[in-house]
Tab-separated table of C-alpha atoms in Angstrom:
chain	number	residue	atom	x	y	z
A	1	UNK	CA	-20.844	-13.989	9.600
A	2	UNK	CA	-22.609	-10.936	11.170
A	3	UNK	CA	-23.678	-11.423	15.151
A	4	UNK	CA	-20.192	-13.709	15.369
A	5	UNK	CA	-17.927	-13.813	18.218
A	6	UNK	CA	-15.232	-12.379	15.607
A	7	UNK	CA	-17.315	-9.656	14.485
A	8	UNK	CA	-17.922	-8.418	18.419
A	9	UNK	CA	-14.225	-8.263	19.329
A	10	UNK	CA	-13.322	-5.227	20.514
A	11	UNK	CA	-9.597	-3.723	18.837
A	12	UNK	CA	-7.799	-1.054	20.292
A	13	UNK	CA	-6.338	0.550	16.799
A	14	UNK	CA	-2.948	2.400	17.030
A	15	UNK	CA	-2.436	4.429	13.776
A	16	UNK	CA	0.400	7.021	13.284
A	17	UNK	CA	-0.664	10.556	13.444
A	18	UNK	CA	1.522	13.831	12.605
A	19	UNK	CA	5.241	13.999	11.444
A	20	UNK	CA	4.618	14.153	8.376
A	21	UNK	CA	1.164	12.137	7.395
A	22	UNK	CA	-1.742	14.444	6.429
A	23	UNK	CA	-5.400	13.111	5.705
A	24	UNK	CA	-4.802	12.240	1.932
A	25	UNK	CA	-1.898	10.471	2.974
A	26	UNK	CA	-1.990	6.428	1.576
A	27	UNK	CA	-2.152	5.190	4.894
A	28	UNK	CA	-3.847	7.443	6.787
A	29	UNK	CA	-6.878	6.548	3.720
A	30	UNK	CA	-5.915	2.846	4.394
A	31	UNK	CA	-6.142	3.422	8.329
A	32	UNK	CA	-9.808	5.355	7.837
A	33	UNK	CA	-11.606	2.323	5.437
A	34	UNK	CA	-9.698	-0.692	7.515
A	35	UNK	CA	-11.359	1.237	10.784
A	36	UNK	CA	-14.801	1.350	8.789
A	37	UNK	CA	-14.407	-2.055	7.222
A	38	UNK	CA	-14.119	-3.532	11.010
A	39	UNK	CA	-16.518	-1.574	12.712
A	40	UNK	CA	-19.151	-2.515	9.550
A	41	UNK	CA	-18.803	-6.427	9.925
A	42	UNK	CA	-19.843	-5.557	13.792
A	43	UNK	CA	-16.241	-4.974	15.213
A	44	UNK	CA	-15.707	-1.875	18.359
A	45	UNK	CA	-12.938	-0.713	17.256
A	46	UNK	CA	-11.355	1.983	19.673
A	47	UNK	CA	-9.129	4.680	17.210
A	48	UNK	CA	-5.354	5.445	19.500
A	49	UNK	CA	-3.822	8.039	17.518
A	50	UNK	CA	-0.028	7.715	18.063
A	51	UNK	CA	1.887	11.441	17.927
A	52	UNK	CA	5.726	11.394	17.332
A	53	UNK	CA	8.813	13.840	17.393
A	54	UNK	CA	11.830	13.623	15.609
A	55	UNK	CA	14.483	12.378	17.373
A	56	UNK	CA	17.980	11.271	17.146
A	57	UNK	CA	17.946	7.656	16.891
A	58	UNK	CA	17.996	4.596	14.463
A	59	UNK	CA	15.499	3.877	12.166
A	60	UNK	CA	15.676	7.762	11.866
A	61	UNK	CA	12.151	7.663	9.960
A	62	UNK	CA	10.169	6.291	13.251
A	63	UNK	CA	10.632	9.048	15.452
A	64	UNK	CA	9.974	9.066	18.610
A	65	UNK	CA	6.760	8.066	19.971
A	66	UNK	CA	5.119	10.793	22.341
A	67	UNK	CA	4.566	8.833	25.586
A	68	UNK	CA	2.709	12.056	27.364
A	69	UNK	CA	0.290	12.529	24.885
A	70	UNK	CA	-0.555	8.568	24.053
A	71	UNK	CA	-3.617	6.952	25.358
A	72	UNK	CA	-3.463	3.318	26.616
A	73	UNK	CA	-6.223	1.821	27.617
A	74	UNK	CA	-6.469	-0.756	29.492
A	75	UNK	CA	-6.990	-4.239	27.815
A	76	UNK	CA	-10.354	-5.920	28.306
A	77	UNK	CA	-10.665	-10.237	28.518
A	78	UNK	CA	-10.810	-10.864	24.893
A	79	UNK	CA	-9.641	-7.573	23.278
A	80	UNK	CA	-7.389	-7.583	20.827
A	81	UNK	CA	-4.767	-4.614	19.932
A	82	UNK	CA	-3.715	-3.639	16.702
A	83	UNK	CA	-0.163	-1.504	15.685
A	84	UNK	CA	-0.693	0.049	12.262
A	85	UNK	CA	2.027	1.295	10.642
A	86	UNK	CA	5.752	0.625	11.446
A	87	UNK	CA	6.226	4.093	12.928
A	88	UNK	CA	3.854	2.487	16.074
A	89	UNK	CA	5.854	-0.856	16.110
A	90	UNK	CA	7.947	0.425	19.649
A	91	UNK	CA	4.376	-0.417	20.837
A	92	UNK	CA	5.148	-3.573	20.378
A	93	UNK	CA	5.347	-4.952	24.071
A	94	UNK	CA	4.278	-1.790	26.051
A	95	UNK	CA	0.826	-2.480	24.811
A	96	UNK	CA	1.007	-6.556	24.355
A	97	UNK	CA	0.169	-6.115	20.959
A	98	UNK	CA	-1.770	-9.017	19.031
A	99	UNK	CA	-1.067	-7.880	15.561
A	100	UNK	CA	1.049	-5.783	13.187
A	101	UNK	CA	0.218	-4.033	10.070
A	102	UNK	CA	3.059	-3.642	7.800
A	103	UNK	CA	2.434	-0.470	5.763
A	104	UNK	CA	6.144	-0.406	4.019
A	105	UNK	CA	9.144	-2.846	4.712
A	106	UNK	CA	12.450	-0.527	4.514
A	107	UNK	CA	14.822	-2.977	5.219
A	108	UNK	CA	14.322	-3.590	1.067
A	109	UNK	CA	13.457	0.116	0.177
A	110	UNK	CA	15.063	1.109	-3.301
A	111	UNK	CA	14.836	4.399	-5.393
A	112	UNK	CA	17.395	4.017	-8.261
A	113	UNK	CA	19.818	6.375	-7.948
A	114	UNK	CA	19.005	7.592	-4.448
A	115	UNK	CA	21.544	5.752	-2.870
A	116	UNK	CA	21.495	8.181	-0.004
A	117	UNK	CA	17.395	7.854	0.403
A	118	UNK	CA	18.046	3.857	0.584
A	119	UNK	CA	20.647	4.345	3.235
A	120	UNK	CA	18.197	6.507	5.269
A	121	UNK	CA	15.134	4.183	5.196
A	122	UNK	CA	17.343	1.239	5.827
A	123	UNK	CA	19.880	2.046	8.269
A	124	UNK	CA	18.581	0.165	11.376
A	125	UNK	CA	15.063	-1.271	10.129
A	126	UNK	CA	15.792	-4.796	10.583
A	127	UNK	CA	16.242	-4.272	13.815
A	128	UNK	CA	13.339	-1.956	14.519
A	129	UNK	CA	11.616	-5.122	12.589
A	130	UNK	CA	12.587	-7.617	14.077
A	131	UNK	CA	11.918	-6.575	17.821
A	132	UNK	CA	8.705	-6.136	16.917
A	133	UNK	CA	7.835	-9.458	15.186
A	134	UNK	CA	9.486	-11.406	17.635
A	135	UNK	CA	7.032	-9.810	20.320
A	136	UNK	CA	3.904	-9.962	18.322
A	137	UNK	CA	1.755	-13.103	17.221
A	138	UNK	CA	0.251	-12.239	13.664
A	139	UNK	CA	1.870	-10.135	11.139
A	140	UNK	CA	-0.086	-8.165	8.144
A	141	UNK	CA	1.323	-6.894	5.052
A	142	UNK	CA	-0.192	-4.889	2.565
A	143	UNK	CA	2.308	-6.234	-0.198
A	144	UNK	CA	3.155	-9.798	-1.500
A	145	UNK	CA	6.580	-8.567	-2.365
A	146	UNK	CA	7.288	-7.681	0.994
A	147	UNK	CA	5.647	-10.559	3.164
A	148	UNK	CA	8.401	-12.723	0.820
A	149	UNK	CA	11.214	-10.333	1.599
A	150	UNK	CA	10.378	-10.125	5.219
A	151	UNK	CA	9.779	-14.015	5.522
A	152	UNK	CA	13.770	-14.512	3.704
A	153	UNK	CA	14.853	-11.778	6.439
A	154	UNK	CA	12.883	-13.606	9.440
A	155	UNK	CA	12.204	-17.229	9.121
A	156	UNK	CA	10.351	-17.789	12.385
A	157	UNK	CA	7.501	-15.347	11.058
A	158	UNK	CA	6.652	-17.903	8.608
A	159	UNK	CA	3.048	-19.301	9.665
A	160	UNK	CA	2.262	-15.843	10.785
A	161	UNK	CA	1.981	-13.500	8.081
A	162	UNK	CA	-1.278	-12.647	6.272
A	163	UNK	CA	-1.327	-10.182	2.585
A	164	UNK	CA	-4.040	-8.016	3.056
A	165	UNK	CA	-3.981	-5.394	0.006
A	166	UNK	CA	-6.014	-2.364	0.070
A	167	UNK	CA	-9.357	-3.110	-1.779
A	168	UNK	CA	-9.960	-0.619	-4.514
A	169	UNK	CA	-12.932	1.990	-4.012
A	170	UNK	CA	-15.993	0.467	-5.624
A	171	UNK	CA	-16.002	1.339	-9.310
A	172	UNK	CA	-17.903	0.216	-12.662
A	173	UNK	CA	-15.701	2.178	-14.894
A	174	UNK	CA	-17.256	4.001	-17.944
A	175	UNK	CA	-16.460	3.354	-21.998
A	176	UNK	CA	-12.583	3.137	-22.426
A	177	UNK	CA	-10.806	6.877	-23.359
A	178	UNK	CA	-7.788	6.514	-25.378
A	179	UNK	CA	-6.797	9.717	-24.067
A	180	UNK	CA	-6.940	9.870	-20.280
A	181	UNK	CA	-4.023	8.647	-18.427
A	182	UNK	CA	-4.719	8.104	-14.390
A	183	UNK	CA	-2.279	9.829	-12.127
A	184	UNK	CA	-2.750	9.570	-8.496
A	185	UNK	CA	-1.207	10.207	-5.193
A	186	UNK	CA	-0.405	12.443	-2.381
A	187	UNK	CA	3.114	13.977	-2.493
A	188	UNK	CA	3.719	14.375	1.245
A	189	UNK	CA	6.050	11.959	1.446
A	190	UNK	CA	9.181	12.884	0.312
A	191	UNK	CA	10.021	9.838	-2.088
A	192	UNK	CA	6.595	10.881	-3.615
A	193	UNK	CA	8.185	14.596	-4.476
A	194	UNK	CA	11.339	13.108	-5.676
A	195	UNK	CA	9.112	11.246	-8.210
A	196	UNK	CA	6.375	13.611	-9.186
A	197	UNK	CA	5.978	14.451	-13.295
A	198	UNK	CA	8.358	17.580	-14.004
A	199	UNK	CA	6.382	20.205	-16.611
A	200	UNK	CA	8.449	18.678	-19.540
A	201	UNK	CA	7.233	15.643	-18.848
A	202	UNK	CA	3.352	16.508	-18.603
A	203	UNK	CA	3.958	18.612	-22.136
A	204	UNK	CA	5.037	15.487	-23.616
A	205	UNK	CA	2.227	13.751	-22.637
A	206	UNK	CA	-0.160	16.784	-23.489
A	207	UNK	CA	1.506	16.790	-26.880
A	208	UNK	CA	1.377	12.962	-27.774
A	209	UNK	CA	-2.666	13.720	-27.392
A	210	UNK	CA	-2.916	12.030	-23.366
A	211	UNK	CA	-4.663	14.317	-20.590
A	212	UNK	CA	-3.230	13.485	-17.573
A	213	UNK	CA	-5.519	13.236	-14.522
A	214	UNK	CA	-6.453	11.496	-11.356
A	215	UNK	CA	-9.479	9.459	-10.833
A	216	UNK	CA	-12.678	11.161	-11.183
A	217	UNK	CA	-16.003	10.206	-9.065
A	218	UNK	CA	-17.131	7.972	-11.920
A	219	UNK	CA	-13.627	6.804	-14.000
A	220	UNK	CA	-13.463	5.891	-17.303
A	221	UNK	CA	-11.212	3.051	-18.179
A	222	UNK	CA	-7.710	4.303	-19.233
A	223	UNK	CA	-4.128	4.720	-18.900
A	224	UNK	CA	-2.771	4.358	-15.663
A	225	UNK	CA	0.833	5.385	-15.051
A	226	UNK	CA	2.441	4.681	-12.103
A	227	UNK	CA	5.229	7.312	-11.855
A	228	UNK	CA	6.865	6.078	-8.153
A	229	UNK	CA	10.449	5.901	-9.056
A	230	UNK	CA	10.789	4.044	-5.694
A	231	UNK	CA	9.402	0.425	-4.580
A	232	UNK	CA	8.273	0.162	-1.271
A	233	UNK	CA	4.824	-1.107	0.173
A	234	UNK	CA	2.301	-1.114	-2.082
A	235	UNK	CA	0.960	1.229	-4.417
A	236	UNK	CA	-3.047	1.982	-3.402
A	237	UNK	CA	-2.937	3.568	-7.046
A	238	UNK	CA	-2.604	-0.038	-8.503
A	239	UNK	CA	-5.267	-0.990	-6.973
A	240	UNK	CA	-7.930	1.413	-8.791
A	241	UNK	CA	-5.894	0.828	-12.101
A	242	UNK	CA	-6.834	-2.731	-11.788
A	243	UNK	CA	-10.541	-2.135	-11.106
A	244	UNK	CA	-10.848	0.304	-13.751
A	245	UNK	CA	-8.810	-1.943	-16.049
A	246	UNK	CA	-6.549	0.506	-17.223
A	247	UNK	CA	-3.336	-0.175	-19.251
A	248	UNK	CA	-0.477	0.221	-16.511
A	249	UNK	CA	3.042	1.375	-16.861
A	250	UNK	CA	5.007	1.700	-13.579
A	251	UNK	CA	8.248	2.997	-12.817
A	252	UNK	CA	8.251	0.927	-9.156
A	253	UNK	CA	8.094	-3.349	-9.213
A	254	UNK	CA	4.245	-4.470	-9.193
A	255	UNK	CA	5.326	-7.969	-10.519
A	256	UNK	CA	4.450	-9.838	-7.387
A	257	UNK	CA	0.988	-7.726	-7.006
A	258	UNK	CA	0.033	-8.097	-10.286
A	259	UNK	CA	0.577	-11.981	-10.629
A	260	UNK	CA	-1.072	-12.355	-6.827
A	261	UNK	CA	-4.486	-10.220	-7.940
A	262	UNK	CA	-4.412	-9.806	-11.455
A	263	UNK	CA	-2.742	-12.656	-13.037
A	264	UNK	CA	-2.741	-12.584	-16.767
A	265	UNK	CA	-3.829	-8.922	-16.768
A	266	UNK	CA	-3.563	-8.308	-20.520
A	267	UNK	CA	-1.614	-4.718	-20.608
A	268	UNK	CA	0.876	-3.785	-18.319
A	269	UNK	CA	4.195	-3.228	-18.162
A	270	UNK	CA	7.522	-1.778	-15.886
A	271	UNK	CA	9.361	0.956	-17.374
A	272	UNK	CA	12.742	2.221	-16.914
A	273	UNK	CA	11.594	5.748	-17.362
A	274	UNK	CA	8.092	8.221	-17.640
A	275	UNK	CA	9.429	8.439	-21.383
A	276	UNK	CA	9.381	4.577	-21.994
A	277	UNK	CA	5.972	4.646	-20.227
A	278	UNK	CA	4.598	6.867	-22.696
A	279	UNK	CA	5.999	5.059	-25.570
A	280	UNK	CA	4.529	1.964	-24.395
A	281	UNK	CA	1.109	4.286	-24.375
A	282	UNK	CA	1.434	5.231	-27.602
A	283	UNK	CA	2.064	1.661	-29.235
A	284	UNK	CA	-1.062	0.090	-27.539
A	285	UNK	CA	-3.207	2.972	-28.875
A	286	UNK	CA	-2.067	3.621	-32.365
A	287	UNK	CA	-1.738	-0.476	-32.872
A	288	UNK	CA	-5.252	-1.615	-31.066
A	289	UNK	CA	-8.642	-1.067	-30.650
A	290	UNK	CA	-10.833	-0.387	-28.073
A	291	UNK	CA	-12.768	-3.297	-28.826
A	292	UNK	CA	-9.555	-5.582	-28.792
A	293	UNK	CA	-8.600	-4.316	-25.736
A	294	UNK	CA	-11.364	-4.733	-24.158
A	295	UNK	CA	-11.981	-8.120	-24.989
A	296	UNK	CA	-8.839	-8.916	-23.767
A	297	UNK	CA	-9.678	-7.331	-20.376
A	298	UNK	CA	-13.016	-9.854	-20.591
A	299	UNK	CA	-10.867	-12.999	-20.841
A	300	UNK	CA	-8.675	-12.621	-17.924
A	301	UNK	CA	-10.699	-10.691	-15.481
A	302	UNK	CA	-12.378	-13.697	-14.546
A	303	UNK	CA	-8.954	-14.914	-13.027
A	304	UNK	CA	-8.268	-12.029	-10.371
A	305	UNK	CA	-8.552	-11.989	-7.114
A	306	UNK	CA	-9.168	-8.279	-6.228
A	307	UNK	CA	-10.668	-8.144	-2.929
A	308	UNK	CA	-13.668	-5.853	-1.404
A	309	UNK	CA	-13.417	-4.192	1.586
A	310	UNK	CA	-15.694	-6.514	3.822
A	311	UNK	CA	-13.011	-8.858	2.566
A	312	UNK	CA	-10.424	-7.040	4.043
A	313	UNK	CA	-11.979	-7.227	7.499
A	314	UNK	CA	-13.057	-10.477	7.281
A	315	UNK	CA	-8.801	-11.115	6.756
A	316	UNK	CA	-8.259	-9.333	9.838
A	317	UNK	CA	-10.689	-10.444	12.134
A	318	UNK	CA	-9.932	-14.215	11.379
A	319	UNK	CA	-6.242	-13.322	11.796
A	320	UNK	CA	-6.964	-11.815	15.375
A	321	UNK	CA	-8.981	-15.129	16.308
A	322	UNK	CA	-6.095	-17.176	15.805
A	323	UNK	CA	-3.785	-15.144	18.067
């Protein structure tokens, strides 16, 4: 409720910053709305950008944190202190955190046929994990999937985690296009390159009649392909699929998301390949109408849980009251 004693907690919010992470990044969008969300429902919420260097050292992804050029304040009577992003987590007890967000959980990160990509995100999470949970009271995760995973790995978190997936951007999608198929993403990331479309690809699309695209100001419902040959954290994209009710293939797992938000969403599917995606495109247009679809869409969208973003900080602020 506005005026609340939750809704006047001051945070201190440490988000990652540099090595890597530019402004259309996932999480630096997720970082920006969260900070908004909190600060809307009454929150002061105090930004701590958190610069890094590479540096030899296990989980090589982290980094090392730049202590010189990090800001701590000090921690008033009832503030609470957020780490977002596991590249903060070494935070942990320096600045008694209260609670972590967990962006991606690499102890389980797989891209088939990357062995050598697995090995790198993996090699020494657990522990980078687990010195952080064991330090912290309340644990977010953006994805289902990986709250479970991380709950098989730690036990003791159990009664401490919280799923807070990213709200989609506010949307009342326009009349359905057979044509359009939703592509969206930053390809910083280096997982992200190894997965983008390849020109052959995009012709094949272009020449089964689809115009690929990303989400415009005012969508359309659609196609939504979700090219990620890797599964880690979760996929923002899904997200906006959902809203807009598109017809989702993936190439990454969204079982768990889709049967935590969207259960009984009518036309979706994981695909081994881009090329079995657009096959499965191809059968649900040239076998179904518009009108069937979107009745379909009607029935079980009354069934979803897909969350706003004052729901989002609601989730968080009720999580840092507990702690």
């Amino acid at each position: 409720m506005p005026g609340s004693a939750n809704n006047r907690m001051h945070i201190h919010f440490y988000h990652v910053d540099g090595l890597g992470r530019d402004a259309d990044d996932g999480g630096a969008i997720f970082d920006r709305k969260t900070i908004a969300a909190l600060r809307q429902l009454g929150a002061a919420v105090d930004e701590l950008p958190v610069l890094r260097r590479r540096a030899l050292r296990l989980p090589t992804w982290a980094g090392r944190i730049e202590a010189s050029r990090l800001r701590i304040p000090e921690k008033e009577s009832g503030g609470r202190t957020i780490l977002s992003h596991e590249a903060t987590f070494d935070l942990a007890s320096e600045v008694n955190a209260d609670a972590l967000i967990v962006h991606n959980y690499f102890p389980r990160f797989r891209f088939p046929g990357r062995k050598g990509l697995e090995l790198y995100y993996r090699l020494g999470a657990l522990d980078h994990y687990r010195r952080a949970f064991d330090r912290t009271p309340s644990i977010f995760f953006l994805s289902y999937r990986e709250r479970d995973a991380a709950e098989e790995d730690f036990p003791s978190i159990r009664g401490r985690t919280t799923v807070i997936p990213p709200p989609p951007a506010p949307v009342i999608p326009s009349a359905r296009s057979m044509e359009i198929v939703h592509v969206s993403g930053s390809e910083g990331w280096l997982p992200k390159r190894l997965s983008r479309l390849t020109d052959g690809e995009i012709a094949r699309f272009g020449k089964a009649g689809f115009v690929i695209g990303d989400f415009s100001a005012h969508p359309a419902s659609a196609f939504g392909l979700i090219n990620d040959r890797f599964t880690v954290g979760f996929k923002l994209k899904l997200m906006q699929m959902i809203a807009c009710r598109d017809i989702i293939a993936s190439c990454a797992d969204i079982a768990d998301e889709m049967e935590w938000i969207a259960p009984g969403y009518p036309f979706w599917r994981q695909v081994a390949s881009v090329e079995e995606a657009l096959e499965y495109f191809c059968d649900i247009r040239d076998h179904l109408t518009v009108e069937e679809i979107d009745a379909a869409f009607d029935e079980a969208a009354p069934r979803w849980r897909v969350p706003s973003w004052n729901d989002h900080g609601e989730a968080i602020l009720n999580g840092l009251s507990a702690t």
